[in-house]
Amino acid sequence: MNWDWDKLQKQRQGNSGGTPPGFDDFNEQFKKFKNFKLPGGKLIFLALGVLWLLSGIYIVEPDEVGVVKRFGEFSRITTSGPHYHIPYPVESVLTPKVTQIQRIEMGFRSMTRNRSVPFRQGQERGVPDESLMLTGDENIVSLQFIVQFMIKDAKEYLFNVMDVEGTIKNAASAAMREVMGKSRIDDALTTGKQEIQASTRELMQGILDSYKCGISIVAVQLQNVHPPDQVVDAFKDVASAREDKSRLENEAQAYANDILPKARGQAARIVNASQAYKEAKVRLAEGDASKFLAVLKEYNKARDITKKRLYLETMEEILSNPEAEKLILSDDALKKSVPYLPLDRIQRGKGESTNTKQ
């Protein structure tokens, strides 16, 4: 029997695991993998490149401005319409709405978080830390107001201040507290609201401009102004007392306006009557004095005639009185007569005076 020694040697090597692959085998396998080509691979890379390039197209709406950033820094501003920027991560774009009026609530928070919903009274919760303020006449008032603003410089708005809303709130609080510190509580509750709103808006705008926030304050509107709840009853009593005081002053002024003209008219009438009486008496006295002087002058010229004329004029005046009782006697009869005393008239005169007194 002949043995195949070569075949036996290969069989022994196969049973013992064989020899490990060498470096030449790995090199051969790598060359095979390197030369391997996927079907359509270039098209895929080309499509990805096109998509990356197309991602740089952006559109700015009419109420927006485009702010392009290059590696996070400001690059340029674009207006409304379609534009293109180098795709991410080289450039990116922000589009803030520069014509939209935004609102910040101070002293209260609306129950709805949608700012587009109009404000409704009673659907809010108070924030006492923001609403309680000290007035110029050392009173405390609870004041709630709204700040409306819009973006006037997109670059400053996005890059200069980190917390724009917080900055606006702090500026609004500082401005309103300064204005209220110079105002009276009655002005804040009644007729001074317009002036307070205008002063606060102007002061806020100055503060935000100094910070270069890029914000334009559109309006500051007071919503609810009232005394604190703890003293509202006492404040109402004071207000009621002031109203009573004002009402009584008005009534007194109306009474004075009614009485004073009448009193002034009556006083003027009395003064005029007195003046007229004075003038009449003075003129009468002057006339009597002139008359007496004229009579005296004539008397000095002819005393007997003047004396007789005066006697006759006097007697004429006495006898011409129809109420006087006259009894004419001659000289002889006068010597024989007895003086007459009218006792009945005297008694009748006393009785009439007594009845008059009763």
JSON list of N, CA, C and O in Angstrom, two decimals, residues 50-59 76 83-88 91 93:
[
{"chain": "A", "resi": 50, "resn": "VAL", "atom": "N", "xyz": [-26.90, 70.77, -3.16]},
{"chain": "A", "resi": 50, "resn": "VAL", "atom": "CA", "xyz": [-27.92, 71.72, -3.65]},
{"chain": "A", "resi": 50, "resn": "VAL", "atom": "C", "xyz": [-28.87, 72.12, -2.53]},
{"chain": "A", "resi": 50, "resn": "VAL", "atom": "O", "xyz": [-29.22, 73.30, -2.38]},
{"chain": "A", "resi": 51, "resn": "LEU", "atom": "N", "xyz": [-29.30, 71.13, -1.72]},
{"chain": "A", "resi": 51, "resn": "LEU", "atom": "CA", "xyz": [-30.18, 71.45, -0.60]},
{"chain": "A", "resi": 51, "resn": "LEU", "atom": "C", "xyz": [-29.50, 72.39, 0.39]},
{"chain": "A", "resi": 51, "resn": "LEU", "atom": "O", "xyz": [-30.14, 73.30, 0.95]},
{"chain": "A", "resi": 52, "resn": "TRP", "atom": "N", "xyz": [-28.24, 72.21, 0.64]},
{"chain": "A", "resi": 52, "resn": "TRP", "atom": "CA", "xyz": [-27.53, 73.09, 1.57]},
{"chain": "A", "resi": 52, "resn": "TRP", "atom": "C", "xyz": [-27.48, 74.52, 1.03]},
{"chain": "A", "resi": 52, "resn": "TRP", "atom": "O", "xyz": [-27.67, 75.49, 1.75]},
{"chain": "A", "resi": 53, "resn": "LEU", "atom": "N", "xyz": [-27.24, 74.62, -0.28]},
{"chain": "A", "resi": 53, "resn": "LEU", "atom": "CA", "xyz": [-27.21, 75.95, -0.88]},
{"chain": "A", "resi": 53, "resn": "LEU", "atom": "C", "xyz": [-28.59, 76.61, -0.87]},
{"chain": "A", "resi": 53, "resn": "LEU", "atom": "O", "xyz": [-28.73, 77.81, -0.64]},
{"chain": "A", "resi": 54, "resn": "LEU", "atom": "N", "xyz": [-29.63, 75.78, -1.12]},
{"chain": "A", "resi": 54, "resn": "LEU", "atom": "CA", "xyz": [-30.99, 76.34, -1.13]},
{"chain": "A", "resi": 54, "resn": "LEU", "atom": "C", "xyz": [-31.45, 76.78, 0.25]},
{"chain": "A", "resi": 54, "resn": "LEU", "atom": "O", "xyz": [-32.35, 77.62, 0.38]},
{"chain": "A", "resi": 55, "resn": "SER", "atom": "N", "xyz": [-30.84, 76.22, 1.31]},
{"chain": "A", "resi": 55, "resn": "SER", "atom": "CA", "xyz": [-31.25, 76.62, 2.66]},
{"chain": "A", "resi": 55, "resn": "SER", "atom": "C", "xyz": [-30.89, 78.07, 2.96]},
{"chain": "A", "resi": 55, "resn": "SER", "atom": "O", "xyz": [-31.35, 78.63, 3.96]},
{"chain": "A", "resi": 56, "resn": "GLY", "atom": "N", "xyz": [-30.12, 78.70, 2.11]},
{"chain": "A", "resi": 56, "resn": "GLY", "atom": "CA", "xyz": [-29.77, 80.12, 2.34]},
{"chain": "A", "resi": 56, "resn": "GLY", "atom": "C", "xyz": [-30.81, 81.09, 1.83]},
{"chain": "A", "resi": 56, "resn": "GLY", "atom": "O", "xyz": [-30.69, 82.29, 2.06]},
{"chain": "A", "resi": 57, "resn": "ILE", "atom": "N", "xyz": [-31.84, 80.59, 1.17]},
{"chain": "A", "resi": 57, "resn": "ILE", "atom": "CA", "xyz": [-32.89, 81.48, 0.67]},
{"chain": "A", "resi": 57, "resn": "ILE", "atom": "C", "xyz": [-33.86, 81.79, 1.80]},
{"chain": "A", "resi": 57, "resn": "ILE", "atom": "O", "xyz": [-34.31, 80.89, 2.52]},
{"chain": "A", "resi": 58, "resn": "TYR", "atom": "N", "xyz": [-34.20, 83.04, 1.99]},
{"chain": "A", "resi": 58, "resn": "TYR", "atom": "CA", "xyz": [-35.17, 83.42, 3.01]},
{"chain": "A", "resi": 58, "resn": "TYR", "atom": "C", "xyz": [-36.00, 84.59, 2.48]},
{"chain": "A", "resi": 58, "resn": "TYR", "atom": "O", "xyz": [-35.58, 85.32, 1.58]},
{"chain": "A", "resi": 59, "resn": "ILE", "atom": "N", "xyz": [-37.19, 84.74, 3.07]},
{"chain": "A", "resi": 59, "resn": "ILE", "atom": "CA", "xyz": [-38.13, 85.80, 2.66]},
{"chain": "A", "resi": 59, "resn": "ILE", "atom": "C", "xyz": [-38.44, 86.67, 3.88]},
{"chain": "A", "resi": 59, "resn": "ILE", "atom": "O", "xyz": [-38.76, 86.16, 4.95]},
{"chain": "A", "resi": 76, "resn": "ARG", "atom": "N", "xyz": [-25.55, 92.42, 8.23]},
{"chain": "A", "resi": 76, "resn": "ARG", "atom": "CA", "xyz": [-26.27, 93.40, 7.41]},
{"chain": "A", "resi": 76, "resn": "ARG", "atom": "C", "xyz": [-27.75, 93.28, 7.70]},
{"chain": "A", "resi": 76, "resn": "ARG", "atom": "O", "xyz": [-28.21, 92.32, 8.33]},
{"chain": "A", "resi": 83, "resn": "HIS", "atom": "N", "xyz": [-34.45, 87.01, -0.27]},
{"chain": "A", "resi": 83, "resn": "HIS", "atom": "CA", "xyz": [-33.02, 87.31, -0.14]},
{"chain": "A", "resi": 83, "resn": "HIS", "atom": "C", "xyz": [-32.26, 85.98, 0.00]},
{"chain": "A", "resi": 83, "resn": "HIS", "atom": "O", "xyz": [-32.87, 84.90, 0.13]},
{"chain": "A", "resi": 84, "resn": "TYR", "atom": "N", "xyz": [-30.96, 86.10, 0.00]},
{"chain": "A", "resi": 84, "resn": "TYR", "atom": "CA", "xyz": [-30.13, 84.91, 0.14]},
{"chain": "A", "resi": 84, "resn": "TYR", "atom": "C", "xyz": [-28.94, 85.23, 1.06]},
{"chain": "A", "resi": 84, "resn": "TYR", "atom": "O", "xyz": [-28.39, 86.33, 1.03]},
{"chain": "A", "resi": 85, "resn": "HIS", "atom": "N", "xyz": [-28.60, 84.25, 1.89]},
{"chain": "A", "resi": 85, "resn": "HIS", "atom": "CA", "xyz": [-27.40, 84.36, 2.73]},
{"chain": "A", "resi": 85, "resn": "HIS", "atom": "C", "xyz": [-26.64, 83.04, 2.67]},
{"chain": "A", "resi": 85, "resn": "HIS", "atom": "O", "xyz": [-27.20, 81.98, 2.29]},
{"chain": "A", "resi": 86, "resn": "ILE", "atom": "N", "xyz": [-25.39, 83.10, 3.01]},
{"chain": "A", "resi": 86, "resn": "ILE", "atom": "CA", "xyz": [-24.58, 81.88, 3.03]},
{"chain": "A", "resi": 86, "resn": "ILE", "atom": "C", "xyz": [-25.18, 80.93, 4.05]},
{"chain": "A", "resi": 86, "resn": "ILE", "atom": "O", "xyz": [-25.45, 81.32, 5.19]},
{"chain": "A", "resi": 87, "resn": "PRO", "atom": "N", "xyz": [-25.41, 79.68, 3.66]},
{"chain": "A", "resi": 87, "resn": "PRO", "atom": "CA", "xyz": [-26.14, 78.77, 4.57]},
{"chain": "A", "resi": 87, "resn": "PRO", "atom": "C", "xyz": [-25.38, 78.53, 5.87]},
{"chain": "A", "resi": 87, "resn": "PRO", "atom": "O", "xyz": [-24.20, 78.83, 6.02]},
{"chain": "A", "resi": 88, "resn": "TYR", "atom": "N", "xyz": [-26.13, 77.97, 6.80]},
{"chain": "A", "resi": 88, "resn": "TYR", "atom": "CA", "xyz": [-25.61, 77.60, 8.13]},
{"chain": "A", "resi": 88, "resn": "TYR", "atom": "C", "xyz": [-24.46, 76.62, 7.98]},
{"chain": "A", "resi": 88, "resn": "TYR", "atom": "O", "xyz": [-24.52, 75.74, 7.12]},
{"chain": "A", "resi": 91, "resn": "GLU", "atom": "N", "xyz": [-23.74, 81.77, 7.99]},
{"chain": "A", "resi": 91, "resn": "GLU", "atom": "CA", "xyz": [-24.64, 82.89, 8.23]},
{"chain": "A", "resi": 91, "resn": "GLU", "atom": "C", "xyz": [-26.01, 82.37, 8.64]},
{"chain": "A", "resi": 91, "resn": "GLU", "atom": "O", "xyz": [-26.41, 81.27, 8.29]},
{"chain": "A", "resi": 93, "resn": "VAL", "atom": "N", "xyz": [-30.17, 84.22, 9.83]},
{"chain": "A", "resi": 93, "resn": "VAL", "atom": "CA", "xyz": [-30.97, 85.45, 9.72]},
{"chain": "A", "resi": 93, "resn": "VAL", "atom": "C", "xyz": [-32.05, 85.45, 10.78]},
{"chain": "A", "resi": 93, "resn": "VAL", "atom": "O", "xyz": [-32.63, 84.42, 11.13]}
]
